[in-house]
Tab-separated table of C-alpha atoms in Angstrom:
chain	number	residue	atom	x	y	z
Q	602	MET	CA	-0.066	0.021	-0.138
Q	603	ALA	CA	2.965	2.497	0.843
Q	604	THR	CA	4.573	1.548	-2.138
Q	605	ARG	CA	1.635	2.083	-4.437
Q	606	ALA	CA	1.099	5.424	-2.636
Q	607	LYS	CA	4.691	6.503	-3.261
Q	608	ALA	CA	4.355	5.732	-6.745
Q	609	SER	CA	1.159	7.679	-6.870
Q	610	ALA	CA	2.923	10.599	-5.522
Q	611	VAL	CA	5.991	10.506	-8.045
Q	612	ARG	CA	3.607	10.219	-10.878
Q	613	SER	CA	1.434	13.416	-9.527
Q	614	SER	CA	4.857	15.184	-9.241
Q	615	ALA	CA	5.971	14.449	-12.788
Q	616	GLU	CA	2.697	15.503	-14.246
Q	617	ARG	CA	2.699	18.894	-12.192
Q	618	ALA	CA	6.127	19.495	-13.498
Q	619	ASP	CA	4.936	18.538	-17.098
Q	620	ILE	CA	1.768	21.121	-16.577
Q	621	TYR	CA	4.198	23.813	-15.540
Q	622	GLN	CA	6.578	23.419	-18.185
Q	623	GLU	CA	3.796	23.169	-21.054
Q	624	VAL	CA	1.835	26.427	-19.890
Q	625	THR	CA	5.177	28.244	-19.478
Q	626	ASP	CA	6.241	27.127	-23.049
Q	627	ARG	CA	3.066	28.415	-24.389
Q	628	ILE	CA	3.521	31.818	-22.612
Q	629	VAL	CA	7.029	32.073	-23.783
Q	630	THR	CA	6.045	31.286	-27.437
Q	631	GLU	CA	3.447	34.008	-27.200
Q	632	LEU	CA	6.210	36.527	-25.896
Q	633	GLU	CA	8.474	35.409	-28.389
Q	634	ASN	CA	6.109	36.499	-31.152
Q	635	GLY	CA	5.794	40.011	-29.715
Q	636	ARG	CA	2.392	39.413	-27.930
Q	637	LEU	CA	1.691	40.013	-24.256
Q	638	PRO	CA	-0.894	37.335	-23.648
Q	639	TRP	CA	-2.154	39.295	-20.305
Q	640	VAL	CA	-2.454	42.591	-22.183
Q	641	GLN	CA	-3.826	41.874	-25.813
Q	642	PRO	CA	-6.292	38.992	-25.661
Q	643	TRP	CA	-8.913	40.296	-28.081
Q	644	SER	CA	-7.225	42.151	-30.965
Q	645	ASN	CA	-8.117	41.006	-34.258
Q	646	THR	CA	-11.531	39.143	-32.864
Q	647	VAL	CA	-14.885	40.509	-32.872
Q	648	ALA	CA	-14.952	39.900	-29.240
Q	649	THR	CA	-15.154	42.622	-26.707
Q	650	PRO	CA	-12.844	43.027	-23.561
Q	651	SER	CA	-14.175	40.561	-20.701
Q	652	VAL	CA	-12.792	38.461	-17.907
Q	653	PRO	CA	-13.584	34.853	-18.939
Q	654	ARG	CA	-16.426	33.635	-16.622
Q	655	ASN	CA	-18.036	30.029	-16.288
Q	656	ALA	CA	-21.405	30.289	-18.309
Q	657	THR	CA	-23.565	28.846	-15.682
Q	658	THR	CA	-22.182	29.730	-12.532
Q	659	GLY	CA	-20.980	33.414	-13.462
Q	660	ARG	CA	-17.802	32.828	-11.515
Q	661	ARG	CA	-14.720	34.429	-13.105
Q	662	TYR	CA	-11.740	32.176	-13.850
Q	663	SER	CA	-8.758	33.100	-12.216
Q	664	GLY	CA	-4.772	32.787	-12.084
Q	665	ILE	CA	-3.328	30.994	-15.264
Q	666	ASN	CA	-6.710	29.891	-16.641
Q	667	VAL	CA	-7.548	33.633	-17.572
Q	668	LEU	CA	-4.248	33.756	-19.821
Q	669	LEU	CA	-5.255	30.378	-21.290
Q	670	LEU	CA	-8.748	31.262	-22.196
Q	671	TRP	CA	-7.813	34.525	-23.503
Q	672	GLY	CA	-5.401	32.612	-25.613
Q	673	SER	CA	-8.028	30.293	-26.900
Q	674	GLN	CA	-10.494	32.941	-27.586
Q	675	GLN	CA	-7.514	34.895	-29.547
Q	676	LYS	CA	-6.909	32.004	-31.754
Q	677	SER	CA	-10.551	30.982	-32.380
Q	678	GLY	CA	-12.149	34.228	-32.661
Q	679	PHE	CA	-15.027	33.496	-30.248
Q	680	PRO	CA	-17.088	36.896	-29.625
Q	681	THR	CA	-17.501	36.021	-25.944
Q	682	GLN	CA	-15.621	34.891	-22.902
Q	683	ARG	CA	-18.151	32.396	-21.362
Q	684	TRP	CA	-16.998	28.860	-21.082
Q	685	LEU	CA	-18.596	25.603	-19.541
Q	686	THR	CA	-17.959	22.006	-19.484
Q	687	PHE	CA	-19.449	19.554	-21.382
Q	688	ARG	CA	-21.805	18.106	-18.545
Q	689	GLN	CA	-22.741	21.936	-17.767
Q	690	ALA	CA	-23.719	22.463	-21.444
Q	691	LEU	CA	-26.033	19.463	-21.284
Q	692	ALA	CA	-27.296	20.486	-17.893
Q	693	ALA	CA	-28.133	23.995	-19.469
Q	694	GLY	CA	-30.404	22.339	-22.058
Q	695	GLY	CA	-27.762	22.567	-24.814
Q	696	ASN	CA	-25.007	20.545	-26.109
Q	697	VAL	CA	-21.385	20.883	-27.429
Q	698	ARG	CA	-21.321	20.476	-31.223
Q	699	ARG	CA	-19.573	17.228	-32.397
Q	700	GLY	CA	-16.051	17.940	-33.518
Q	701	GLU	CA	-15.285	20.886	-31.207
Q	702	LYS	CA	-12.154	21.097	-29.571
Q	703	GLY	CA	-12.308	22.093	-25.837
Q	704	THR	CA	-9.543	24.272	-23.986
Q	705	THR	CA	-7.678	22.768	-21.298
Q	706	VAL	CA	-7.562	24.747	-17.891
Q	707	PHE	CA	-6.543	23.551	-14.521
Q	708	PHE	CA	-7.875	23.453	-11.007
Q	709	ALA	CA	-5.303	23.698	-8.098
Q	710	SER	CA	-5.948	21.544	-4.846
Q	711	THR	CA	-4.229	19.552	-2.413
Q	712	PHE	CA	-4.503	15.825	-1.284
Q	713	VAL	CA	-3.120	13.881	1.791
Q	714	PRO	CA	-1.851	10.225	1.136
Q	715	ASP	CA	-3.956	8.731	3.880
Q	716	GLY	CA	-7.133	10.267	2.135
Q	717	HIS	CA	-8.218	12.801	4.698
Q	718	LYS	CA	-8.733	16.271	2.858
Q	719	GLN	CA	-7.602	18.953	5.127
Q	720	GLU	CA	-5.791	21.790	3.568
Q	721	SER	CA	-3.879	22.726	6.979
Q	722	ASP	CA	-2.445	19.042	7.308
Q	723	PRO	CA	1.185	19.471	6.741
Q	724	ARG	CA	1.343	16.267	4.717
Q	725	ALA	CA	-0.959	17.896	2.059
Q	726	VAL	CA	0.485	17.686	-1.403
Q	727	PRO	CA	-0.541	20.636	-3.938
Q	728	PHE	CA	-1.494	19.419	-7.355
Q	729	LEU	CA	-3.061	20.623	-10.526
Q	730	LYS	CA	-6.056	18.752	-12.060
Q	731	ARG	CA	-6.717	19.302	-15.854
Q	732	PHE	CA	-10.317	19.575	-17.179
Q	733	THR	CA	-11.820	20.969	-20.345
Q	734	VAL	CA	-14.285	23.610	-21.200
Q	735	PHE	CA	-15.885	24.794	-24.431
Q	736	ASN	CA	-16.795	28.325	-25.249
Q	737	VAL	CA	-20.618	28.902	-25.498
Q	738	GLN	CA	-20.049	29.639	-29.334
Q	739	GLN	CA	-19.116	25.912	-29.485
Q	740	CYS	CA	-22.490	24.676	-28.329
Q	741	ASP	CA	-26.004	24.785	-29.649
Q	742	ASP	CA	-29.347	25.350	-27.998
Q	743	LEU	CA	-28.013	27.083	-24.911
Q	744	PRO	CA	-30.204	29.964	-23.332
Q	745	ALA	CA	-29.686	33.295	-25.177
Q	746	GLU	CA	-28.395	35.023	-21.885
Q	747	MET	CA	-25.511	32.826	-21.926
Q	748	THR	CA	-24.355	33.786	-25.546
Q	749	ALA	CA	-24.840	37.454	-25.518
Q	750	ALA	CA	-21.756	39.539	-25.625
Q	751	PRO	CA	-20.958	42.571	-23.549
Q	752	LEU	CA	-20.505	46.168	-24.956
Q	753	PRO	CA	-17.141	47.732	-25.502
Q	754	GLN	CA	-16.328	50.878	-24.099
Q	755	PRO	CA	-15.511	53.809	-26.488
Q	756	ASP	CA	-12.057	55.017	-26.320
Q	757	HIS	CA	-12.451	58.514	-26.224
Q	758	VAL	CA	-14.585	59.324	-23.284
Q	759	THR	CA	-14.211	58.960	-19.629
Q	760	VAL	CA	-15.723	55.820	-17.990
Q	761	PRO	CA	-17.797	56.478	-14.935
Q	762	ARG	CA	-17.388	53.051	-13.466
Q	763	ALA	CA	-13.539	53.222	-13.681
Q	764	GLU	CA	-13.576	56.735	-12.392
Q	765	SER	CA	-15.678	55.412	-9.123
Q	766	LEU	CA	-13.335	52.452	-8.797
Q	767	LEU	CA	-10.299	54.413	-8.841
Q	768	ARG	CA	-11.688	56.882	-6.194
Q	769	ALA	CA	-12.895	54.009	-4.030
Q	770	THR	CA	-9.677	52.224	-3.771
Q	771	GLY	CA	-8.716	55.522	-1.610
Q	772	ALA	CA	-5.195	55.329	-3.376
Q	773	ASP	CA	-3.320	58.695	-3.115
Q	774	LEU	CA	-3.214	59.280	-6.780
Q	775	ARG	CA	-1.279	62.382	-7.898
Q	776	ILE	CA	-1.549	63.894	-11.226
Q	777	GLY	CA	1.476	65.802	-13.069
Q	778	GLY	CA	4.992	65.143	-14.524
Q	779	ASP	CA	5.852	62.939	-17.515
Q	780	LYS	CA	6.293	59.597	-15.763
Q	781	ALA	CA	3.946	56.921	-14.118
Q	782	PHE	CA	5.111	55.245	-10.792
Q	783	TYR	CA	4.131	53.854	-7.613
Q	784	MET	CA	6.491	54.872	-4.672
Q	785	PRO	CA	6.358	52.184	-1.964
Q	786	SER	CA	8.149	54.195	0.670
Q	787	LEU	CA	5.558	57.084	0.583
Q	788	ASP	CA	2.530	55.133	-0.542
Q	789	TYR	CA	1.575	57.271	-3.494
Q	790	ILE	CA	1.226	57.020	-7.223
Q	791	GLN	CA	2.209	59.541	-10.021
Q	792	ILE	CA	0.780	59.411	-13.133
Q	793	PRO	CA	0.826	62.138	-16.050
Q	794	PRO	CA	-2.422	64.019	-16.898
Q	795	ARG	CA	-5.028	62.740	-19.042
Q	796	HIS	CA	-4.398	64.818	-22.034
Q	797	ALA	CA	-0.657	63.187	-22.356
Q	798	TYR	CA	-2.583	60.125	-23.589
Q	799	PHE	CA	-3.886	59.863	-27.283
Q	800	ASP	CA	-6.588	57.945	-25.825
Q	801	GLN	CA	-8.454	58.425	-22.752
Q	802	ILE	CA	-8.904	54.686	-22.284
Q	803	ASN	CA	-5.120	54.133	-21.918
Q	804	TRP	CA	-5.056	56.762	-18.979
Q	805	TYR	CA	-7.217	54.092	-17.070
Q	806	ARG	CA	-4.956	51.440	-18.111
Q	807	THR	CA	-1.699	53.120	-16.713
Q	808	ALA	CA	-3.613	54.214	-13.621
Q	809	LEU	CA	-4.615	50.535	-13.063
Q	810	HIS	CA	-1.224	49.175	-13.721
Q	811	GLU	CA	0.017	51.601	-10.844
Q	812	VAL	CA	-2.929	50.708	-8.489
Q	813	GLY	CA	-1.850	46.978	-9.299
Q	814	HIS	CA	1.751	47.984	-7.618
Q	815	TRP	CA	-0.249	49.877	-4.858
Q	816	THR	CA	-2.027	46.646	-3.677
Q	817	GLY	CA	1.280	44.911	-3.178
Q	818	SER	CA	1.952	47.486	-0.117
Q	819	VAL	CA	2.879	45.590	3.201
Q	820	LYS	CA	-0.344	47.319	4.368
Q	821	ARG	CA	-2.332	45.638	1.750
Q	822	LEU	CA	-1.489	42.202	-0.039
Q	823	ASP	CA	2.196	42.446	1.210
Q	824	ARG	CA	3.987	41.171	-2.112
Q	825	ASP	CA	7.903	41.543	-2.361
Q	826	GLN	CA	8.522	44.693	-3.784
Q	827	THR	CA	12.132	44.859	-2.764
Q	828	GLY	CA	13.716	43.789	-6.039
Q	829	SER	CA	16.019	46.161	-7.899
Q	830	PHE	CA	15.475	47.038	-11.516
Q	831	GLY	CA	16.483	44.264	-13.856
Q	832	THR	CA	15.963	41.461	-11.409
Q	833	HIS	CA	13.610	38.558	-11.368
Q	834	ALA	CA	11.889	39.866	-8.541
Q	835	TYR	CA	11.462	43.463	-10.231
Q	836	MET	CA	10.213	41.872	-13.467
Q	837	GLY	CA	8.098	39.432	-11.637
Q	838	GLU	CA	6.260	42.419	-9.807
Q	839	GLU	CA	5.777	44.183	-13.276
Q	840	ILE	CA	4.154	40.987	-14.666
Q	841	VAL	CA	1.725	41.187	-11.697
Q	842	ALA	CA	0.935	44.831	-12.278
Q	843	GLU	CA	0.523	44.282	-16.214
Q	844	MET	CA	-1.997	41.396	-15.498
Q	845	THR	CA	-3.932	43.055	-12.600
Q	846	SER	CA	-4.604	46.069	-15.207
Q	847	ALA	CA	-5.547	43.718	-17.701
Q	848	PHE	CA	-7.811	41.716	-15.550
Q	849	VAL	CA	-9.582	44.887	-13.804
Q	850	LEU	CA	-9.895	46.533	-17.465
Q	851	ALA	CA	-11.643	43.610	-18.928
Q	852	GLU	CA	-13.816	43.346	-15.785
Q	853	LEU	CA	-14.803	46.976	-16.798
Q	854	SER	CA	-15.181	46.448	-20.461
Q	855	ILE	CA	-12.251	48.609	-21.397
Q	856	GLN	CA	-9.845	47.899	-24.245
Q	857	PRO	CA	-6.695	49.762	-24.216
Q	858	SER	CA	-4.254	50.183	-27.106
Q	859	VAL	CA	-0.995	51.006	-25.287
Q	860	ARG	CA	1.354	47.974	-24.902
Q	861	HIS	CA	4.121	47.670	-22.325
Q	862	ALA	CA	6.569	45.720	-24.319
Q	863	ASP	CA	9.802	47.296	-22.694
Q	864	TYR	CA	10.374	44.166	-20.741
Q	865	ILE	CA	9.785	41.305	-23.052
Q	866	GLY	CA	13.344	40.208	-23.156
Q	867	ALA	CA	13.882	40.142	-19.198
Q	868	TRP	CA	10.536	38.453	-18.948
Q	869	LEU	CA	11.548	35.664	-21.358
Q	870	ASP	CA	14.680	35.064	-19.383
Q	871	MET	CA	12.606	34.755	-16.028
Q	872	LEU	CA	10.069	32.563	-17.490
Q	873	ARG	CA	12.552	30.081	-19.098
Q	874	GLU	CA	14.601	29.891	-15.875
Q	875	ASP	CA	11.378	29.424	-13.575
Q	876	LYS	CA	8.469	27.514	-15.182
Q	877	ARG	CA	6.387	28.298	-11.872
Q	878	ALA	CA	6.889	32.086	-12.393
Q	879	ILE	CA	3.843	32.856	-14.608
Q	880	PHE	CA	1.627	30.526	-12.504
Q	881	LYS	CA	2.863	32.764	-9.528
Q	882	ALA	CA	2.239	35.820	-11.186
Q	883	ALA	CA	-1.254	34.986	-12.505
Q	884	ARG	CA	-2.303	34.056	-8.957
Q	885	LEU	CA	-0.923	37.157	-7.359
Q	886	ALA	CA	-2.501	39.274	-10.222
Q	887	THR	CA	-5.797	37.549	-9.640
Q	888	GLN	CA	-5.508	38.331	-5.778
Q	889	ALA	CA	-4.592	42.042	-6.779
Q	890	ALA	CA	-7.544	42.454	-9.123
Q	891	ASP	CA	-10.185	40.937	-6.697
Q	892	TYR	CA	-8.690	43.396	-4.177
Q	893	ILE	CA	-9.280	46.297	-6.299
Q	894	LEU	CA	-12.638	45.089	-7.546
Q	895	ALA	CA	-13.899	44.841	-4.052
Q	896	PHE	CA	-13.712	48.318	-3.446
Q	897	GLU	CA	-16.453	48.568	-6.044
Q	898	GLU	CA	-18.744	46.245	-4.361
Q	899	ALA	CA	-18.219	48.049	-0.959
Q	900	THR	CA	-18.616	51.718	-1.843
Q	901	PRO	CA	-21.170	53.353	-3.716
Q	902	ALA	CA	-19.834	55.772	-6.484
Q	903	ARG	CA	-19.618	59.633	-5.719
Q	904	GLY	CA	-17.911	61.852	-7.879
Q	905	ALA	CA	-14.631	61.518	-9.520
Q	906	PRO	CA	-11.499	60.016	-7.965
Q	907	GLU	CA	-9.451	62.214	-5.486
Q	908	MET	CA	-6.239	63.651	-6.901
Q	909	MET	CA	-3.517	66.071	-6.313
Q	910	ALA	CA	-1.547	68.170	-8.869
Q	911	ALA	CA	1.950	67.734	-8.824
């Protein structure tokens, strides 16, 4: 019995390693082709910006699954980001069309060798489980509300929902200068004025990128922000901020056009060296995006975000 359990654990460990490498290789290929999978998942398709959701439960997919589903949508040109399993399609009164190929996503969990499922158990072993989902456009006879696509935001106007969200965070957002940055030691964000951007939408993208860094403060989500420029720690935090901005923008149905591609070479080096890095960054970005969006749920909108001229 012990031998079988040990062999099973070895196989599980090997499969986890293969999954990490498999997904990292996909992201590396995207970066080598000059595309940032966490920033431009909807270009060249008829889809509008949105976070992938389960079509039956309405829950947002998180972590690495967001990047994988965005990539699948980009490749296939699906007009929506709603997904479901084969069984969920049947339960909803529809079906997956014959011959359709699903997208593999992952569920993270733990197991204990003796069968007791307690995450706090020190013997618990983390694992990734694969499962397959299909876009609602790959199905027939689903309810109409499952297949409707969200409307995009125009790129030349302010977005009240984004304005309210930025204000609700309470972040010290200072307007002025020609550079955007978050200053951890003083806990404030500096961002150029709106007129410095060709499209109003991209002011939001920059602001939310910096708010993404802001969430990592020791007073909030307490991420490691001590890495110096060019180190893997620094580049990892930049990926987290990039994905945080992309996740929040998608939730707000905002489509930016600015691309922060300056760090692609350094990101490639980091991902090639550490096959778990993209999984960690996606997980942390999901936490940061959820942290930001929670302010929208907790605070009623009132006026414009509080800002200081610099």
